[in-house]
Tab-separated table of C-alpha atoms and ligand atoms in Angstrom:
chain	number	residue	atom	x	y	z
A	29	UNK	CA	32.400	1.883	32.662
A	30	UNK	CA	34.380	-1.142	31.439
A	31	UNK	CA	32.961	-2.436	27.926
A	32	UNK	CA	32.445	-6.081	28.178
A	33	UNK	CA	30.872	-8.088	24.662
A	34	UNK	CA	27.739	-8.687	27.173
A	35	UNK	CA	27.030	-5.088	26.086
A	36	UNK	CA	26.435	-5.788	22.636
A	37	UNK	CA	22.878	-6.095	21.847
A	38	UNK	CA	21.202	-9.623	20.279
A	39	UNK	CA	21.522	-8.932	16.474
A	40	UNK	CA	18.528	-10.404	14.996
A	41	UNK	CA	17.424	-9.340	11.430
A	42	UNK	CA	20.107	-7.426	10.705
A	43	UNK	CA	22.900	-8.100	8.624
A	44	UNK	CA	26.438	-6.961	8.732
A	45	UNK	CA	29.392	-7.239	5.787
A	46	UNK	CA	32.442	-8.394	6.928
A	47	UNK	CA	35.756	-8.494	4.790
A	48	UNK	CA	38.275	-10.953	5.156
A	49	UNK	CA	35.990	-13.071	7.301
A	50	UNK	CA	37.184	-16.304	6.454
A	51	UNK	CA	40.764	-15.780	8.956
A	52	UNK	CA	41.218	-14.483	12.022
A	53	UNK	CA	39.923	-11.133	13.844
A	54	UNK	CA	37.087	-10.907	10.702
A	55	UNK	CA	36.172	-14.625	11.314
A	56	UNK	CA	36.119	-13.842	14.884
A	57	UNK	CA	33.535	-11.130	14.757
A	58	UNK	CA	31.650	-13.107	12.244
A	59	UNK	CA	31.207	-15.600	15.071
A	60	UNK	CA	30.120	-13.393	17.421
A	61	UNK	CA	27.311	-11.918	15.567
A	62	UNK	CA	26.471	-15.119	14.057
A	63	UNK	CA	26.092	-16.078	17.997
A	64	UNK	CA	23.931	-12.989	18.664
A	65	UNK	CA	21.182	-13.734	15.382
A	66	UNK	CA	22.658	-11.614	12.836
A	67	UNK	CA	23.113	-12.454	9.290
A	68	UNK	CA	26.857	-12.455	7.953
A	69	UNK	CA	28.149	-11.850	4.763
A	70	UNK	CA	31.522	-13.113	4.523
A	71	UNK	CA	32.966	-11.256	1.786
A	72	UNK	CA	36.333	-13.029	0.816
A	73	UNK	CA	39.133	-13.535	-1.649
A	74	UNK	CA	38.843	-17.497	-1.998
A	75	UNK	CA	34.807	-18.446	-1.884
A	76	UNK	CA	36.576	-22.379	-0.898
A	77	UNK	CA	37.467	-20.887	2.063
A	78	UNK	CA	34.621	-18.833	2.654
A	79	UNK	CA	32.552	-21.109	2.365
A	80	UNK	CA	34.419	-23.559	4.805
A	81	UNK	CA	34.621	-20.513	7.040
A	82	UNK	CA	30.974	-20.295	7.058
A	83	UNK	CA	30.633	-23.881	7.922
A	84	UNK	CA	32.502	-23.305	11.350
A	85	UNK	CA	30.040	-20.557	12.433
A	86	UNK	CA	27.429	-21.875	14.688
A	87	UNK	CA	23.601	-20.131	14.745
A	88	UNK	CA	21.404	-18.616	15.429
A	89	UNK	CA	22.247	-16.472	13.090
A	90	UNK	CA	23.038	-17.211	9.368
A	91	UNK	CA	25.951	-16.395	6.681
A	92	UNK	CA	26.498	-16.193	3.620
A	93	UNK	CA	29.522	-15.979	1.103
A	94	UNK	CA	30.199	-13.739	-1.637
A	95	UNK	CA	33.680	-13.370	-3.676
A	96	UNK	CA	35.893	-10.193	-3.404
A	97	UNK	CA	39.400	-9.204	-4.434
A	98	UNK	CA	40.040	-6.334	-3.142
A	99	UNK	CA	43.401	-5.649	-4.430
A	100	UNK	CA	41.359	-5.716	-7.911
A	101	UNK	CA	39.050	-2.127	-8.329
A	102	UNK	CA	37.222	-4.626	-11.335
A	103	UNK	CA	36.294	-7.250	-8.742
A	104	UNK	CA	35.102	-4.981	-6.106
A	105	UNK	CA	32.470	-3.011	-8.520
A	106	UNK	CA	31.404	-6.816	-9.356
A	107	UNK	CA	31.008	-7.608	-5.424
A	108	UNK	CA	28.970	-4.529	-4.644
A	109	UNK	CA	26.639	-4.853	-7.157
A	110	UNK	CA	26.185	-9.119	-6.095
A	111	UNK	CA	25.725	-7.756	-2.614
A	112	UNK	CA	23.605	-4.151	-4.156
A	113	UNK	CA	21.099	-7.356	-5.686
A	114	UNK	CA	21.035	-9.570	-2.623
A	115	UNK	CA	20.403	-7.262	0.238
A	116	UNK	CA	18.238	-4.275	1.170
A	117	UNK	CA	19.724	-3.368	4.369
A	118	UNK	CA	23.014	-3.722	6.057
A	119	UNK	CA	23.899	-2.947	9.519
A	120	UNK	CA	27.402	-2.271	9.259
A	121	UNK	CA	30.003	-3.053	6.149
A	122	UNK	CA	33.674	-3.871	8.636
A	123	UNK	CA	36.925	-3.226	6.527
A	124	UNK	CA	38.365	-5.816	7.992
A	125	UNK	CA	40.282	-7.625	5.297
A	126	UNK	CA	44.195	-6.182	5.204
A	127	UNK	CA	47.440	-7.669	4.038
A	128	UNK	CA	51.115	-7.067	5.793
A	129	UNK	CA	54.299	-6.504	4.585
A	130	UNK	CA	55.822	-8.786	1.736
A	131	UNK	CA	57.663	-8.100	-1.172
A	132	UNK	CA	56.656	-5.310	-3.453
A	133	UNK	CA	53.585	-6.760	-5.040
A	134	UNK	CA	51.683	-4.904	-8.255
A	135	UNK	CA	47.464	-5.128	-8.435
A	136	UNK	CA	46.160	-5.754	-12.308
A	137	UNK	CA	46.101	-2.179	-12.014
A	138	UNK	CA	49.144	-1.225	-11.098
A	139	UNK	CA	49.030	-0.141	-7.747
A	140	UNK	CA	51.469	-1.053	-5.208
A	141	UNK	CA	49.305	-4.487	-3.505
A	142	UNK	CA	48.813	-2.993	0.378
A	143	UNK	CA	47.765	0.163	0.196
A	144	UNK	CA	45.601	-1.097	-3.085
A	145	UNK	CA	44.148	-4.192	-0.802
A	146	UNK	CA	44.053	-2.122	2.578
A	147	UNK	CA	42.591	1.087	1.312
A	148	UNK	CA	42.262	1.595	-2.177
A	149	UNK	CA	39.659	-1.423	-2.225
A	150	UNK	CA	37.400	-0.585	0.950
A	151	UNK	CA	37.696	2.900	-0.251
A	152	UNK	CA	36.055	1.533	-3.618
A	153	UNK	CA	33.329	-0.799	-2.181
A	154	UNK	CA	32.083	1.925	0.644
A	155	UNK	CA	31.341	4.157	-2.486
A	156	UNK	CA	30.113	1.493	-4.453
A	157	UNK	CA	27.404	0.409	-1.249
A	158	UNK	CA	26.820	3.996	-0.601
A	159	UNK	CA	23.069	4.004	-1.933
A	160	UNK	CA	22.315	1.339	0.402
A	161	UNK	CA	24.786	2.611	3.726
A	162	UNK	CA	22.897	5.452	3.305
A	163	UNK	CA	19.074	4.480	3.327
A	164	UNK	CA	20.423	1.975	6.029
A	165	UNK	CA	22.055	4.211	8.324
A	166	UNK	CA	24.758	1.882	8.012
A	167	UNK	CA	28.141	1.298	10.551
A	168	UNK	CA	31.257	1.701	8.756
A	169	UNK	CA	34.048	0.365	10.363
A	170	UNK	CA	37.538	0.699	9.280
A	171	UNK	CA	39.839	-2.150	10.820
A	172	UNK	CA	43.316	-0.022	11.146
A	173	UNK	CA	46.353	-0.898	13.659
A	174	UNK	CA	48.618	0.581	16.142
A	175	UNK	CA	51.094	0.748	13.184
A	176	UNK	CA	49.160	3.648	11.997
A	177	UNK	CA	50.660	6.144	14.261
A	178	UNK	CA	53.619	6.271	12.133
A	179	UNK	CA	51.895	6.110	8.908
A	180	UNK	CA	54.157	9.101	6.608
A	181	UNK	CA	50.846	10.371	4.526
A	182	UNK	CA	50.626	14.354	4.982
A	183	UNK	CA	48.936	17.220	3.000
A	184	UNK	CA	51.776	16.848	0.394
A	185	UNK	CA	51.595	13.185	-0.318
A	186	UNK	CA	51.377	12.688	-4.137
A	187	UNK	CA	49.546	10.151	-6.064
A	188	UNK	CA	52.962	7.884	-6.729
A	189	UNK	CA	54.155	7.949	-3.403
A	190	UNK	CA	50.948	6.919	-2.445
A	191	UNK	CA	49.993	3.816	-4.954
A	192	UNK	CA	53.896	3.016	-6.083
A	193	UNK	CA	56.059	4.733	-3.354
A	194	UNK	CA	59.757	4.666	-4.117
A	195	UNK	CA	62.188	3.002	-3.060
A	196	UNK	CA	60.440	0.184	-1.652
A	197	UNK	CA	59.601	-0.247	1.812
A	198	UNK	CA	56.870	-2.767	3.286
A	199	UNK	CA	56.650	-2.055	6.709
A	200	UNK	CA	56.399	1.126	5.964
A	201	UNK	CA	53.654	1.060	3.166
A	202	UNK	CA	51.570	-1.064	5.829
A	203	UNK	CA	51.896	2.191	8.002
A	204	UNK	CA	50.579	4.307	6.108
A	205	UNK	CA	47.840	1.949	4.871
A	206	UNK	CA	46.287	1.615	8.710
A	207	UNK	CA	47.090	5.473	8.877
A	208	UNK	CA	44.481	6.118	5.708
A	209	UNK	CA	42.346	3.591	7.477
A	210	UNK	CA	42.364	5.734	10.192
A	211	UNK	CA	42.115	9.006	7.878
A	212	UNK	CA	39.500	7.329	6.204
A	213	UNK	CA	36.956	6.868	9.056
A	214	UNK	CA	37.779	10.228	10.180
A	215	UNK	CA	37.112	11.918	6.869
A	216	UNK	CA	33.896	9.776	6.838
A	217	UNK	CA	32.509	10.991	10.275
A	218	UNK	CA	33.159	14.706	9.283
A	219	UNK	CA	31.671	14.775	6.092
A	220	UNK	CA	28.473	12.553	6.973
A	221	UNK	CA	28.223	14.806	10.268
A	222	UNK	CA	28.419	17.939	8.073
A	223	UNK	CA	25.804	16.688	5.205
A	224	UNK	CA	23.347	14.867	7.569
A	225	UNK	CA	24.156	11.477	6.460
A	226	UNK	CA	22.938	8.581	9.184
A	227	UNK	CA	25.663	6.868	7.909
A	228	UNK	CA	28.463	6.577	11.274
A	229	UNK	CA	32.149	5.383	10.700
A	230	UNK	CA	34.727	4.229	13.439
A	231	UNK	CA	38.054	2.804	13.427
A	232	UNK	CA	39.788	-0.211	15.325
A	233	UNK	CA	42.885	-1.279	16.498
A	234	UNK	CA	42.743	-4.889	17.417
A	235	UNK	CA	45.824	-5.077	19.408
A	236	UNK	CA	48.140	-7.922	18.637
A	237	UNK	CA	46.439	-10.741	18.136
A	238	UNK	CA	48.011	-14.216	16.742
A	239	UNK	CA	46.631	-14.660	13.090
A	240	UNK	CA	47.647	-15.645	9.857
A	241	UNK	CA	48.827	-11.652	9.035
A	242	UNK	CA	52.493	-11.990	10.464
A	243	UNK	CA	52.877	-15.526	8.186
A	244	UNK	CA	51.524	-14.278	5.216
A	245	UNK	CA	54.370	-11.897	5.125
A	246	UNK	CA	56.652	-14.052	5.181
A	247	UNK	CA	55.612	-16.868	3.090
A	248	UNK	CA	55.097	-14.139	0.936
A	249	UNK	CA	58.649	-13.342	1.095
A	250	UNK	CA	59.313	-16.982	0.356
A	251	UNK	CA	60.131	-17.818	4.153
A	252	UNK	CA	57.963	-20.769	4.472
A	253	UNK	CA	59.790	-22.640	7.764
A	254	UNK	CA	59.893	-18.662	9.373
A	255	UNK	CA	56.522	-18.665	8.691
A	256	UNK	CA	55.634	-21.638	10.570
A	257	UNK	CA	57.811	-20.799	13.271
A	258	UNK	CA	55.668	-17.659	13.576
A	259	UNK	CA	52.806	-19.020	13.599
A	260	UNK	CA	53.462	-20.739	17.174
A	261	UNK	CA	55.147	-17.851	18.463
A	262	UNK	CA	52.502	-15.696	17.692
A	263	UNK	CA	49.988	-17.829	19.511
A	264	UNK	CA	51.562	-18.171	22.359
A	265	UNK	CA	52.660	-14.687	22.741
A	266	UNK	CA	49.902	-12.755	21.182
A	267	UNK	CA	46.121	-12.054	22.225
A	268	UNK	CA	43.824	-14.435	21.024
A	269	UNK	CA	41.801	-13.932	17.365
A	270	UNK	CA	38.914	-13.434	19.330
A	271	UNK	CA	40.713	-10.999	21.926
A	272	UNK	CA	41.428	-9.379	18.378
A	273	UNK	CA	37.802	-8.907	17.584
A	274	UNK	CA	36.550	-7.565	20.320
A	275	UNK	CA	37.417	-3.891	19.595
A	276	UNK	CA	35.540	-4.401	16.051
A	277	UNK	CA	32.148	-6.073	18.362
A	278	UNK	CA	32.730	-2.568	20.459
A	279	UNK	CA	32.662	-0.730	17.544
A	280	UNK	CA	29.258	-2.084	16.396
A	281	UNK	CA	28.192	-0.876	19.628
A	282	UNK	CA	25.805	1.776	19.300
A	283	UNK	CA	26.903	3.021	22.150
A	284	UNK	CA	30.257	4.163	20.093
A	285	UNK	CA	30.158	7.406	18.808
A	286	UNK	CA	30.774	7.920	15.165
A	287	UNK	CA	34.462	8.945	14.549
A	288	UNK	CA	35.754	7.273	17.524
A	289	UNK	CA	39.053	4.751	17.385
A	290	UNK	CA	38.729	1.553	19.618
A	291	UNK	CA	41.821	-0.258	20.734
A	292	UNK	CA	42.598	-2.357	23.851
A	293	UNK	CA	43.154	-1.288	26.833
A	294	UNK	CA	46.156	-3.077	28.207
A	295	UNK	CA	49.822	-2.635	28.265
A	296	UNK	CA	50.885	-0.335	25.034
A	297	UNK	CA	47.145	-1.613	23.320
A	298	UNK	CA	48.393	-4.895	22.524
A	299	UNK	CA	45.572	-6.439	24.514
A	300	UNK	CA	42.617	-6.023	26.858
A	301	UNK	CA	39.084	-4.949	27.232
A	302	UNK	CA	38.371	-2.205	24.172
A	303	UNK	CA	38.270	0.839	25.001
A	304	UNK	CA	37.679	4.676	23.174
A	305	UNK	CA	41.163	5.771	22.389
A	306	UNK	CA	42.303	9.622	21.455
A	307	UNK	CA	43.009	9.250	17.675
A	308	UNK	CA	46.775	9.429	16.842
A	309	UNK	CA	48.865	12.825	15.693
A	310	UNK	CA	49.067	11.335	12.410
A	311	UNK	CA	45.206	10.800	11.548
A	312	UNK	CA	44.267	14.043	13.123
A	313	UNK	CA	45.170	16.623	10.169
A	314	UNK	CA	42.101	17.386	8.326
A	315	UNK	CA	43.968	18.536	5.379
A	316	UNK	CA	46.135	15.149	5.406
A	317	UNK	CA	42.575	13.086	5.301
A	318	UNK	CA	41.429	15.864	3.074
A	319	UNK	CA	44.521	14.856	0.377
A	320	UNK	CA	43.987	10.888	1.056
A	321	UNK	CA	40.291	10.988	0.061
A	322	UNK	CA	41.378	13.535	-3.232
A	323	UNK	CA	43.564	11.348	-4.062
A	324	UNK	CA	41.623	8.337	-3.785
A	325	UNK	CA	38.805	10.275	-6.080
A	326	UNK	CA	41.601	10.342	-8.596
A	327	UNK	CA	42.394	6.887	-8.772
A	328	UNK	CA	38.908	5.729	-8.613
A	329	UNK	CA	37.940	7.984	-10.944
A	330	UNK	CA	34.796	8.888	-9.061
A	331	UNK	CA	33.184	11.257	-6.232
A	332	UNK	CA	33.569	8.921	-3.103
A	333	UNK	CA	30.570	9.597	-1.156
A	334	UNK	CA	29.295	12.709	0.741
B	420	NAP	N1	46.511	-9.557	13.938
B	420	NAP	C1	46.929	-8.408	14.474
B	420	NAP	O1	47.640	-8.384	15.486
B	420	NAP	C2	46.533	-7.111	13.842
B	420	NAP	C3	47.018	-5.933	14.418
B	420	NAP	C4	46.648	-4.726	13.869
B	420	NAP	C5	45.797	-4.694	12.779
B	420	NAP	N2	45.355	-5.849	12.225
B	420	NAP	C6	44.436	-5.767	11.074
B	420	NAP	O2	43.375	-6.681	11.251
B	420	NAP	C7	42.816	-7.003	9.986
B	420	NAP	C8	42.541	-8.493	9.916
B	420	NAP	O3	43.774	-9.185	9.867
B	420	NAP	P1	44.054	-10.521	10.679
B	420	NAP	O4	45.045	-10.201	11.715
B	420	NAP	O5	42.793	-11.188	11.062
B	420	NAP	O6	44.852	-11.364	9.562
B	420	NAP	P2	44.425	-12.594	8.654
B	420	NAP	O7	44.010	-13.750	9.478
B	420	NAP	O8	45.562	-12.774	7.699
B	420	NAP	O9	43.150	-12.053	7.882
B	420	NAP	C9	43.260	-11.180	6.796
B	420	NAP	C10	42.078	-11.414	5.886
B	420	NAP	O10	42.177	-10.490	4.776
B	420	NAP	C11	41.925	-11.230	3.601
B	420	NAP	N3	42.496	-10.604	2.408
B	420	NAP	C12	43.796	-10.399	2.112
B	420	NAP	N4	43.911	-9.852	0.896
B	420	NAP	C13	42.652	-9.717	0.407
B	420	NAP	C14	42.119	-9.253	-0.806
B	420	NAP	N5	42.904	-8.816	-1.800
B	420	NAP	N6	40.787	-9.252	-0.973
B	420	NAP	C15	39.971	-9.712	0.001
B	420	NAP	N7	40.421	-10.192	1.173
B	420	NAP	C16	41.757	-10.198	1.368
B	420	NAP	C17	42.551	-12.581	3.864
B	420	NAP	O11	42.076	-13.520	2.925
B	420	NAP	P3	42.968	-14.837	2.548
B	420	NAP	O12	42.836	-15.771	3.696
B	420	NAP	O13	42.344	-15.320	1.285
B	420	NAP	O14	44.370	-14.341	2.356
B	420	NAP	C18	42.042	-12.820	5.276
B	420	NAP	O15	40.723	-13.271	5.261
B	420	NAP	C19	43.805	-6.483	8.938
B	420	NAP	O16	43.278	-5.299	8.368
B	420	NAP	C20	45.057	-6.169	9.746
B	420	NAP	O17	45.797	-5.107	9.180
B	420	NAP	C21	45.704	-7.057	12.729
């Protein structure tokens, strides 16, 4: 049966984290569930905008903003335990939040900026909420991309090519971020599945959708008149935001196993009504989303969860 976001239950009472939620595919599913009763937190880099954000989201539901960096491990411990004080439950936490490209960009920790921001930071704030995911039966969804099928992680990936790869390559780094995305909700599933966790994870490719992502990069890059030449291309070439979002409001669907990936359905994924999609070659390795989440215990310097 086709999915359609009629599907989707009436969210009332329950209340769902969503990074990144003040642009694009996050503020898209933000709407959504704001439209269906459920409470949003928009968890965001710049509260301004967050807060503006917020302001565009019409009930019944409600929102609410709280600040997160996620290209900063500091700032993320201080978001979880703001959102650990506030709430008691949470429906689903969406990793939505994700950067693209750009010039090679150091975090106050060191750490190469997109795999830092992309993984390294959701990684940090899923263990950080895991007392409450847990007694919540939380959702975890992991936003990743098509890109991730040629993400170059393996079994043998070290801790340097993975947080300050050498040389340099952007496009490639942003691979392999939506591959550990991908690697990431895997690794999840399997390891709440084997301890008995309630806690489900999926992953989502939103297609191509026309967003700020592809601009960023190259303002970023100091391109500023590319930038807003992409930024009309995109829109009339790509998917809508919302046409972006609606793999994410699948995924929320309880009627979406744990550890499946959700992409469009159209022409090469770029588009369409969501549907379950086989997970790539390169997330399906155990070992290879055994090394990511070692590795990601190293740099955090603590047991991620389960
Ligand atoms: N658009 C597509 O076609 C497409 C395709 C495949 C995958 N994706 C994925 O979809 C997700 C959403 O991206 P989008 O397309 O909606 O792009 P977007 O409009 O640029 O949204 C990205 C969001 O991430 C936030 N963000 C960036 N760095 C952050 C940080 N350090 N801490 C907290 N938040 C941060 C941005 O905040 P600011 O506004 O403050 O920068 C923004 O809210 C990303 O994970 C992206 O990889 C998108």
């Amino acid at each position: 049966m086709t999915w359609h976001p009629r599907h989707l239950a009436q969210q009332t009472g329950r209340t769902f984290v969503v990074t990144g939620a003040n642009s694009g595919i996050g503020l898209e599913a933000a709407r959504d569930l704001v439209g269906r009763g459920g409470h949003v937190v928009l968890a965001v880099r710049d509260t301004a905008k967050g807060e503006k954000a917020a302001a565009s989201l019409a009930g019944p539901g409600s929102t609410s903003v709280v600040q997160l960096d996620l290209a900063d491990l500091d700032k993320v411990t201080g978001c979880a335990t703001t959102l650990l004080d506030r709430h008691d439950n949470f429906a689903a936490l969406v990793c939505n939040a994700g950067v693209m490209g750009g010039p090679l960009l150091l975090t106050p920790q060191g750490f190469e900026r997109q795999m830092a921001t992309n993984h390294l930071g959701h990684a940090a704030l899923v263990a950080a909420l895991w007392p409450l995911l847990h007694a919540s039966a939380s959702r975890v969804i992991l936003v990743s991309s098509g890109e991730a099928r040629d993400g170059q992680l393996s079994p043998q990936t070290t801790r340097e090519q993975l947080l300050n790869p050498t040389p340099y390559d952007g496009q490639q780094v942003y691979r392999n971020t939506k591959q550990a995305n991908l690697l990431f909700a895997q690794e999840l599933h399997r390891r709440c599945g084997k301890a008995g966790s309630p806690v489900s994870a999926v992953a989502v490719h939103p297609g191509a959708a026309a967003t700020n992502l592809f601009a960023r990069q190259l303002e970023r890059a100091g391109r500023d008149r590319l930038a807003a030449v992409s930024k009309v291309v995109t829109r009339v070439l790509l998917a809508s935001a919302a046409a972006g979002a609606l793999p994410t409001l699948r995924a929320l669907d309880h009627s979406t196993p744990s550890g499946a990936f959700v992409a469009p359905s159209g022409f090469a994924h770029l588009r369409g009504r969501p549907e379950l999609l086989d997970v790539y070659a390169s997330a399906k390795d155990p070992a290879t989303a055994a090394r990511l989440w070692e590795l990601t215990e190293q740099v955090l310097g603590r047991p991620l969860p389960v």
